[in-house]
XYZ file of C-alpha atoms in Angstrom:
599
model
C -9.761 -2.693 -31.657
C -6.042 -3.587 -31.860
C -4.966 -3.744 -35.466
C -2.612 -6.683 -34.913
C -5.182 -8.857 -33.143
C -7.276 -11.501 -34.956
C -10.845 -10.882 -36.071
C -13.377 -10.971 -33.255
C -16.240 -13.470 -33.520
C -19.752 -12.091 -33.801
C -22.043 -11.932 -30.788
C -23.994 -14.915 -32.041
C -20.935 -17.132 -31.689
C -20.975 -16.637 -27.908
C -23.885 -18.080 -25.957
C -25.559 -15.635 -23.560
C -24.649 -16.870 -20.124
C -23.233 -16.062 -16.727
C -19.851 -17.488 -15.823
C -18.858 -19.307 -12.626
C -16.917 -17.207 -10.139
C -13.640 -19.080 -10.338
C -11.638 -16.521 -12.306
C -11.322 -13.086 -10.700
C -10.000 -9.994 -12.431
C -8.871 -7.343 -9.936
C -8.567 -3.801 -11.308
C -6.510 -1.391 -9.207
C -4.399 1.714 -9.613
C -1.808 0.353 -7.175
C -0.695 -2.919 -5.632
C 1.785 -3.600 -2.833
C 5.039 -5.109 -4.049
C 4.795 -3.480 -7.464
C 3.577 0.094 -7.077
C 2.087 1.351 -3.837
C 1.323 4.740 -2.353
C -1.024 3.777 0.480
C -3.379 1.283 2.062
C -5.231 0.571 -1.200
C -2.218 -1.273 -2.585
C -1.912 -3.342 0.587
C -5.592 -4.288 0.469
C -5.524 -5.395 -3.169
C -2.376 -7.473 -2.705
C -3.581 -9.106 0.516
C -7.033 -10.003 -0.791
C -5.697 -11.302 -4.107
C -3.151 -13.530 -2.396
C -5.606 -15.174 -0.009
C -8.173 -15.774 -2.762
C -5.486 -17.450 -4.873
C -3.703 -19.493 -2.205
C -6.427 -20.218 0.340
C -9.544 -20.282 -1.847
C -7.792 -21.728 -4.926
C -9.274 -19.142 -7.297
C -7.637 -17.948 -10.503
C -6.834 -14.334 -9.605
C -5.323 -11.722 -11.911
C -4.469 -8.157 -10.912
C -4.465 -5.513 -13.683
C -2.891 -2.101 -13.144
C -0.946 0.599 -14.999
C 2.749 -0.235 -15.108
C 3.838 3.073 -13.512
C 7.149 2.126 -15.165
C 7.742 -0.706 -12.706
C 8.227 -3.240 -15.511
C 11.534 -1.459 -16.152
C 12.791 -2.260 -12.642
C 15.090 -5.337 -12.785
C 14.212 -6.328 -9.220
C 10.468 -6.294 -9.890
C 10.911 -8.074 -13.234
C 12.764 -10.875 -11.499
C 10.492 -11.084 -8.436
C 7.338 -11.351 -10.548
C 8.798 -13.077 -13.593
C 7.462 -10.327 -15.831
C 7.385 -11.054 -19.548
C 5.980 -9.121 -22.470
C 2.824 -10.482 -24.125
C 4.216 -10.428 -27.675
C 1.000 -11.180 -29.577
C -1.150 -8.590 -27.827
C -1.394 -4.949 -28.845
C -3.992 -2.365 -27.839
C -4.149 0.208 -30.600
C -6.611 2.958 -31.391
C -7.401 6.590 -30.848
C -9.238 8.831 -28.435
C -11.035 12.044 -29.298
C -10.381 14.880 -26.889
C -12.887 17.478 -25.739
C -10.930 19.866 -27.952
C -11.906 17.819 -31.014
C -8.380 16.526 -31.625
C -7.533 12.825 -32.042
C -4.941 11.116 -29.856
C -3.508 7.762 -30.898
C -2.506 5.167 -28.323
C -0.408 2.016 -28.579
C -0.228 -0.152 -25.478
C 0.871 -3.629 -24.488
C 1.072 -5.668 -21.314
C 3.618 -7.421 -19.165
C 2.492 -10.568 -17.378
C 4.017 -12.132 -14.281
C 3.008 -14.112 -11.233
C 3.857 -14.358 -7.574
C 2.405 -16.377 -4.694
C -0.369 -17.765 -6.858
C -1.531 -14.426 -8.291
C -1.161 -13.307 -11.920
C -0.166 -9.704 -12.542
C -0.758 -7.720 -15.739
C 0.935 -4.339 -16.138
C -0.354 -2.088 -18.930
C 2.551 -0.294 -20.607
C 3.122 2.072 -23.474
C 4.460 0.788 -26.783
C 5.115 4.266 -28.117
C 6.368 7.428 -26.466
C 2.969 9.143 -26.341
C 1.343 6.228 -24.498
C 4.390 5.437 -22.380
C 4.481 9.051 -21.223
C 1.388 8.265 -19.181
C 1.210 4.536 -18.448
C 4.909 4.321 -17.571
C 5.087 7.524 -15.523
C 6.600 6.483 -12.143
C 4.400 8.924 -10.213
C 1.390 6.875 -9.104
C -0.864 9.798 -8.245
C -0.620 13.044 -10.160
C -3.741 14.868 -11.290
C -3.353 14.774 -15.080
C -1.344 11.546 -15.243
C -3.819 9.697 -13.010
C -6.752 10.387 -15.331
C -4.687 9.473 -18.395
C -3.636 6.187 -16.795
C -7.241 5.392 -15.908
C -8.392 5.960 -19.471
C -5.536 4.095 -21.142
C -5.859 1.139 -18.779
C -9.571 0.928 -19.634
C -8.779 0.960 -23.355
C -6.061 -1.662 -22.920
C -8.363 -3.983 -20.981
C -11.117 -3.532 -23.562
C -8.677 -4.696 -26.231
C -7.461 -7.570 -24.076
C -11.009 -8.920 -23.704
C -11.497 -8.760 -27.471
C -8.106 -10.392 -27.971
C -8.959 -13.365 -25.742
C -12.277 -13.893 -27.528
C -10.665 -13.624 -30.954
C -7.993 -16.137 -29.966
C -10.592 -18.639 -28.773
C -9.419 -18.272 -25.169
C -12.801 -17.550 -23.604
C -11.877 -19.688 -20.595
C -9.434 -16.962 -19.584
C -12.198 -14.361 -19.404
C -13.214 -13.298 -15.901
C -15.994 -14.894 -13.919
C -16.097 -11.686 -11.886
C -14.551 -8.220 -12.085
C -13.537 -6.526 -8.843
C -12.827 -2.810 -9.376
C -11.040 -1.087 -6.498
C -11.835 2.569 -5.856
C -12.956 5.317 -8.219
C -9.891 5.092 -10.467
C -11.121 1.739 -11.771
C -14.739 2.687 -12.502
C -14.093 3.360 -16.227
C -12.191 0.088 -16.709
C -14.681 -1.975 -14.711
C -17.754 -0.600 -16.470
C -16.150 -0.791 -19.924
C -15.081 -4.436 -19.606
C -18.482 -5.397 -18.161
C -20.185 -3.614 -21.060
C -18.030 -5.231 -23.745
C -18.529 -8.715 -22.332
C -22.290 -8.185 -22.099
C -22.328 -7.130 -25.741
C -20.690 -10.477 -26.510
C -23.362 -12.312 -24.562
C -21.263 -12.940 -21.456
C -22.696 -11.730 -18.152
C -19.911 -11.009 -15.687
C -20.660 -9.517 -12.253
C -18.963 -6.237 -11.426
C -18.061 -5.655 -7.772
C -17.028 -2.096 -6.932
C -15.198 -1.393 -3.669
C -15.059 2.109 -2.225
C -11.865 2.205 -0.169
C -11.904 5.968 0.403
C -14.468 8.409 -0.964
C -13.000 11.075 -3.224
C -16.001 12.946 -4.622
C -14.242 13.187 -8.009
C -16.583 14.401 -10.765
C -15.855 14.579 -14.499
C -17.880 15.305 -17.620
C -19.505 12.463 -19.568
C -16.967 13.008 -22.336
C -14.265 11.492 -20.137
C -16.133 8.209 -19.657
C -17.621 8.124 -23.143
C -16.613 6.208 -26.238
C -14.585 9.249 -27.278
C -12.151 8.922 -24.367
C -12.410 5.945 -21.974
C -14.541 3.896 -24.360
C -17.929 3.405 -22.655
C -20.669 3.293 -25.293
C -23.804 5.350 -24.712
C -26.045 2.292 -24.907
C -29.306 1.649 -23.035
C -28.873 0.165 -19.572
C -31.592 -1.381 -17.407
C -31.268 -0.161 -13.854
C -32.252 -2.431 -10.994
C -33.366 -1.219 -7.576
C -33.435 -3.626 -4.637
C -32.882 -6.434 -7.128
C -35.890 -5.463 -9.255
C -35.824 -4.190 -12.821
C -36.382 -0.459 -12.985
C -36.130 2.132 -15.711
C -33.936 1.872 -18.789
C -31.594 4.803 -19.325
C -28.547 5.449 -21.436
C -25.151 5.423 -19.767
C -24.802 9.169 -20.354
C -28.090 9.790 -18.526
C -26.976 7.688 -15.582
C -23.673 9.586 -15.524
C -25.078 13.098 -15.872
C -28.574 13.014 -14.414
C -28.366 10.384 -11.690
C -24.686 10.435 -10.755
C -24.158 14.162 -11.259
C -20.849 13.357 -12.992
C -19.524 11.496 -9.922
C -17.353 8.487 -10.766
C -18.204 6.807 -7.477
C -21.956 7.245 -7.883
C -21.778 6.003 -11.478
C -19.795 2.981 -10.338
C -22.435 2.244 -7.704
C -25.255 2.458 -10.254
C -23.615 0.116 -12.774
C -21.970 -2.337 -10.370
C -23.861 -5.483 -9.493
C -22.543 -5.244 -5.951
C -20.895 -2.478 -3.918
C -18.574 -3.036 -0.983
C -16.486 -0.989 1.382
C -13.918 -1.918 3.986
C -16.081 -1.634 7.098
C -19.766 -1.762 7.938
C -19.682 1.693 9.525
C -18.007 3.376 6.557
C -20.356 1.649 4.109
C -23.591 2.442 5.921
C -22.660 5.944 7.029
C -20.147 7.604 4.727
C -20.664 5.730 1.456
C -24.451 5.501 1.648
C -24.728 9.131 2.723
C -22.766 10.112 -0.385
C -24.194 7.816 -3.068
C -27.709 7.400 -1.665
C -30.003 4.388 -1.619
C -28.764 3.048 -4.953
C -26.668 0.494 -3.048
C -29.547 -0.763 -0.921
C -29.985 -4.482 -1.447
C -26.656 -4.863 -3.231
C -23.962 -3.906 -0.755
C -21.858 -5.336 2.054
C -18.460 -4.894 3.658
C -15.206 -6.788 3.211
C -12.683 -6.121 5.959
C -9.022 -5.620 5.250
C -6.540 -7.896 6.972
C -3.060 -8.142 8.429
C -0.807 -11.176 8.097
C 2.075 -9.910 10.223
C 3.631 -12.702 12.281
C 4.882 -11.206 15.578
C 7.209 -14.131 16.370
C 8.862 -13.961 12.953
C 9.211 -10.190 13.183
C 10.747 -10.388 16.655
C 13.223 -13.060 15.584
C 14.268 -10.980 12.586
C 14.583 -7.782 14.627
C 16.709 -9.443 17.309
C 18.973 -10.860 14.629
C 19.299 -7.509 12.833
C 19.504 -5.166 15.794
C 21.085 -6.999 18.716
C 23.365 -9.871 17.779
C 26.128 -7.569 16.525
C 25.567 -4.373 18.510
C 24.473 -5.780 21.888
C 25.221 -9.521 21.989
C 24.912 -9.594 25.795
C 21.173 -8.939 25.522
C 20.687 -11.987 23.303
C 21.960 -14.251 26.100
C 18.715 -13.787 28.047
C 15.088 -13.397 26.926
C 14.728 -9.906 25.508
C 11.856 -7.996 27.054
C 9.744 -5.343 25.414
C 11.406 -2.635 27.491
C 14.822 -3.774 26.211
C 13.584 -3.287 22.655
C 12.113 0.106 23.513
C 15.273 1.440 25.154
C 17.364 0.253 22.205
C 14.938 1.842 19.742
C 14.702 5.205 21.460
C 18.309 5.707 22.552
C 20.155 4.028 19.671
C 18.246 2.556 16.731
C 16.295 5.595 15.527
C 19.569 7.432 14.960
C 20.247 4.960 12.120
C 17.092 5.888 10.220
C 18.792 8.449 8.015
C 21.455 5.930 6.975
C 19.241 3.486 5.064
C 15.816 5.077 4.802
C 14.201 6.913 1.942
C 11.408 9.437 2.207
C 8.408 8.030 0.421
C 6.685 10.496 -1.851
C 2.945 10.741 -1.135
C 2.182 10.560 -4.853
C 4.085 7.300 -5.111
C 7.349 8.142 -6.838
C 9.449 5.083 -7.564
C 12.149 4.347 -5.017
C 14.986 5.598 -7.194
C 13.469 9.071 -7.255
C 12.849 9.377 -3.536
C 14.900 11.774 -1.500
C 17.025 10.729 1.417
C 15.671 11.074 4.935
C 17.159 13.619 7.293
C 19.136 12.035 10.156
C 17.111 11.428 13.319
C 18.543 12.257 16.726
C 18.133 9.525 19.316
C 16.461 10.332 22.626
C 18.740 10.780 25.611
C 16.659 8.437 27.756
C 14.063 5.680 27.625
C 10.403 6.289 28.433
C 6.879 5.020 27.788
C 6.289 5.117 24.040
C 3.286 6.283 22.009
C 3.506 5.251 18.351
C 1.650 6.678 15.360
C 2.027 5.807 11.666
C 0.322 6.902 8.458
C 0.013 9.699 5.940
C 0.496 13.297 6.973
C -2.973 14.573 6.124
C -5.775 16.334 7.993
C -7.766 13.069 7.849
C -5.231 11.238 10.032
C -5.312 13.815 12.836
C -1.580 14.179 13.465
C -2.259 17.727 14.640
C -4.657 16.416 17.285
C -2.036 14.070 18.714
C 0.536 16.866 18.816
C -1.980 19.078 20.628
C -2.402 16.294 23.199
C 1.347 16.031 23.871
C 1.624 18.858 26.464
C -1.343 17.426 28.395
C 0.159 13.937 28.470
C 3.585 15.364 29.240
C 2.230 17.290 32.232
C 1.264 13.951 33.802
C 3.960 11.601 32.449
C 6.866 13.879 31.583
C 9.096 11.096 30.229
C 6.603 9.969 27.529
C 8.058 9.609 24.046
C 6.054 10.064 20.834
C 7.351 8.431 17.667
C 5.543 9.387 14.449
C 6.309 7.557 11.195
C 4.626 9.664 8.512
C 4.343 9.524 4.748
C 5.117 13.109 3.693
C 2.537 15.497 2.336
C 2.526 17.648 -0.788
C 1.136 20.361 1.474
C 4.257 22.250 2.527
C 2.314 24.394 5.011
C 0.960 21.296 6.764
C 4.450 19.820 6.936
C 5.838 23.062 8.327
C 3.134 23.348 11.004
C 3.621 19.725 12.017
C 7.366 20.077 12.441
C 7.026 23.381 14.302
C 4.713 21.749 16.847
C 6.965 18.725 17.222
C 10.131 20.769 17.669
C 8.656 22.400 20.773
C 9.218 19.110 22.605
C 12.680 17.818 21.643
C 12.774 15.486 24.654
C 9.454 13.891 23.757
C 8.757 13.838 20.003
C 10.423 12.526 16.863
C 8.723 12.883 13.472
C 10.141 10.576 10.822
C 9.345 11.065 7.140
C 10.410 7.696 5.844
C 10.157 4.035 6.643
C 13.267 2.053 7.381
C 11.590 -1.396 7.426
C 13.624 -2.770 10.320
C 13.173 0.281 12.560
C 9.507 0.548 11.594
C 8.856 -3.010 12.756
C 11.021 -2.557 15.851
C 8.898 0.437 16.829
C 5.779 -1.754 16.780
C 7.442 -4.347 19.018
C 8.644 -1.621 21.397
C 5.658 0.680 21.812
C 3.359 0.851 24.803
C 0.352 2.485 23.136
C -0.676 3.176 19.539
C -2.437 6.463 18.703
C -4.990 6.697 15.889
C -6.675 10.124 16.176
C -8.222 10.020 12.675
C -11.014 12.408 11.742
C -12.324 9.699 9.413
C -11.111 6.170 8.734
C -12.698 3.714 6.280
C -10.851 0.815 7.914
C -7.331 1.462 9.205
C -4.935 -1.422 8.586
C -2.436 0.327 10.858
C -4.647 -0.490 13.858
C -4.284 -4.192 13.020
C -0.511 -3.856 12.658
C -0.406 -2.196 16.062
C -2.619 -4.747 17.796
C -1.005 -7.857 16.319
C 2.295 -6.626 17.774
C 0.688 -6.144 21.185
C -0.168 -2.454 21.247
C -3.492 -1.296 22.698
C -4.975 1.477 20.566
C -6.348 4.871 21.464
C -8.490 5.633 18.430
C -11.360 7.880 17.463
C -14.806 6.332 17.266
C -15.125 6.694 13.495
C -15.463 4.238 10.620
C -13.569 0.992 10.770
C -11.798 1.836 14.031
C -15.049 1.131 15.873
C -15.014 -2.395 14.427
C -11.364 -3.271 15.013
C -10.798 -1.729 18.463
C -12.758 -3.033 21.473
C -13.137 -0.262 24.066
C -12.031 -1.314 27.558
C -14.226 1.430 29.009
C -17.288 -0.602 28.032
C -15.892 -4.124 27.510
C -13.594 -4.286 30.519
C -10.604 -6.610 30.493
C -11.634 -8.116 27.145
C -10.894 -4.809 25.401
C -8.042 -3.844 23.087
C -7.941 -0.079 23.548
C -9.999 3.052 24.112
C -12.315 4.852 21.686
C -12.583 8.632 21.960
C -14.813 11.195 20.237
C -13.257 12.675 17.076
C -11.356 15.953 17.468
C -11.535 15.817 21.274
C -7.954 16.523 22.333
C -8.716 16.389 26.064
C -10.284 12.912 25.850
C -7.449 11.776 23.589
C -4.872 12.905 26.149
C -6.777 11.386 29.095
C -7.030 8.063 27.283
C -3.326 8.053 26.447
C -2.451 8.775 30.082
C -4.770 6.000 31.260
C -3.345 3.384 28.898
C 0.249 4.460 29.471
C -0.295 4.088 33.216
C -1.714 0.598 32.703
C 1.364 -0.378 30.710
C 3.794 1.224 33.174
C 2.281 -0.588 36.154
C 2.422 -3.884 34.288
C 6.070 -3.302 33.398
C 6.956 -2.458 36.992
C 5.161 -5.589 38.167
C 7.192 -7.724 35.768
C 10.339 -6.095 37.136
C 9.171 -6.925 40.667
C 9.163 -3.227 41.499
C 6.652 -0.583 42.475
C 6.904 3.106 41.720
C 4.806 5.088 44.176
C 4.538 8.007 41.780
C 3.031 5.776 39.118
C 0.918 3.811 41.579
C -0.581 6.950 43.096
C -1.184 8.665 39.763
C -4.780 9.764 39.278
C -6.276 7.934 36.308
C -8.457 10.335 34.281
C -10.986 7.650 33.280
C -12.777 6.185 36.369
C -13.763 2.773 34.882
C -10.144 2.182 33.937
C -8.874 3.349 37.326
C -11.005 0.642 38.940
C -9.623 -2.041 36.599
C -6.034 -1.015 37.342
C -6.662 -1.159 41.075
C -7.936 -4.734 40.729
C -5.278 -5.971 38.281
C -1.782 -4.485 38.107
C -0.991 -6.837 35.187
C -3.852 -5.531 33.065
C -1.329 -4.341 30.476
C -0.234 -7.881 29.642
C -3.875 -8.935 29.329
C -4.586 -6.100 26.899
C -1.561 -7.000 24.780
C -2.784 -10.591 24.619
C -6.293 -9.426 23.677
C -4.882 -7.287 20.878
C -2.901 -10.132 19.334
C -5.757 -12.609 19.661
C -8.308 -10.285 18.064
C -6.243 -9.827 14.917
C -5.211 -13.477 14.687
C -8.805 -14.688 15.018
C -10.802 -12.053 13.135
C -8.626 -9.911 10.895
C -6.271 -12.134 8.927
C -6.473 -12.001 5.144
C -8.058 -15.451 5.166
C -11.010 -13.902 7.024
C -11.220 -11.150 4.418
C -11.100 -13.721 1.623
C -14.039 -15.620 3.091
C -16.027 -12.393 3.314
C -15.158 -11.581 -0.306
C -16.334 -14.976 -1.557
C -19.679 -14.419 0.151
C -20.023 -11.009 -1.531
C -18.993 -12.487 -4.874
C -21.742 -15.109 -4.622
C -24.302 -12.384 -3.922
C -23.000 -10.366 -6.871
C -23.296 -13.360 -9.170
C -26.924 -13.943 -8.193
C -27.761 -10.288 -8.816
C -25.926 -10.249 -12.151
C -27.744 -13.404 -13.275
C -31.045 -11.549 -12.896
C -30.047 -9.362 -15.833
C -30.686 -12.412 -18.041
C -34.280 -12.527 -16.838
C -36.830 -10.805 -19.007
């Protein structure tokens, strides 16, 4: 308990009850706009914003500061201010038997209807961890998780002691395994005070991380080894201590433990939840699980207007005098714009180093000529399948020699993987550019310029990048795994209402055939808009027979696919859609949590 905080009322002073779901506390290790290393941060920010603005809920996001409260730009953008009357103070007992003091505080700000709380160190020992700018680093990550849990425990006690119970959460939404200790601890403390608050746990990407009970326990993260009544399929089951659930049932897995204690478990797609997550955690989520899609709020018209203003009005004003076509954007991107990437870009560290510590990007050589463009974005990791796309390049190139491949990748800590990737890419200097960095303007321009988007992932919980591709008019060639099967509609089976092609995972030949088929569709459509016909393209053998038939019947199929892509995202995958799904899950969680009051 923080020494400087007022005395906490006894349990009897708080009536045992469940609270309405109008105040949401989001727990996350990262959040776009403040500290982000991947898609998790985008998901938390997008969902929080729509719940606050569209659903009019009181939403607060809690995360470690990662030192971002020291950034003047972030302080101003979020109006960050220190909470002067709040201190989290105490000690943790290590597995070595030594005691470690901590002294933490919080910065509070708000933006676009959402409140943000950043846990920070108030002494050097605590600040060493909470304020470390590296978002993901093995030792620092676990320290941040523990100290955030302790800080939130103290904040709950502080609000109760100050008579500000109305500010307590009506629901806790813990995002990914990093937030299991904080989510369980706050739920436990509130229950001890007679307040039943539903805990929703979202698995964004399975990690399989396992730690000893000591880490979660009252010695370190703060979870008391109290009795807990398990419920299966909504029915009361056995009563076990938290340590038993951790060790015996969860086998030390943070994700399994989170699924046992949470009132409701979600993931970002139905396929990932029912296949990957359930296969890992077992039937413990049966009767208390559902999916909440991610979303994409990109506005293609706004992006295009901004890109034209940034890229063309000064350098090529003659193009602005007539409607700029997609092929104009592509030629400018490939033969001119990408050469500017090294001037303003920074290479983003995969562990999430703050911008000031990022290294500059190597200059990128522009292509000597235009050509049909395949775009890929994402982390350089085996999961994303960059190697599979590079293996498909010579096959595609043998059919459409002028094809360009533009890969925007977040770099990897695996130097061997980086080396192998670059070695493969350098074999085709006329066809491939790999870019470790993300100049925002060029990144968006690439989406407006591409013909096809490649997503050869070996696994994919959801894949926001597919939405970004489709909303900017790019049909997707993606593997039939996880969330990709729910965002991409396969034209091979759905005909002209499709948005791309699904291929079996790790099948390079099918990946290449699908790229050739879609590229041909887009080339024929472009030629038709030009009022031209290229016999070489027109006579090209399409590897996929169903698609060959569609092309024969409709030379403008490419435009139809682009329209389908945009419409699918705009109608089904905006953040407002995700917010509505979340509210439904929250209601289910509240009903399940309320059953804990029943004897």
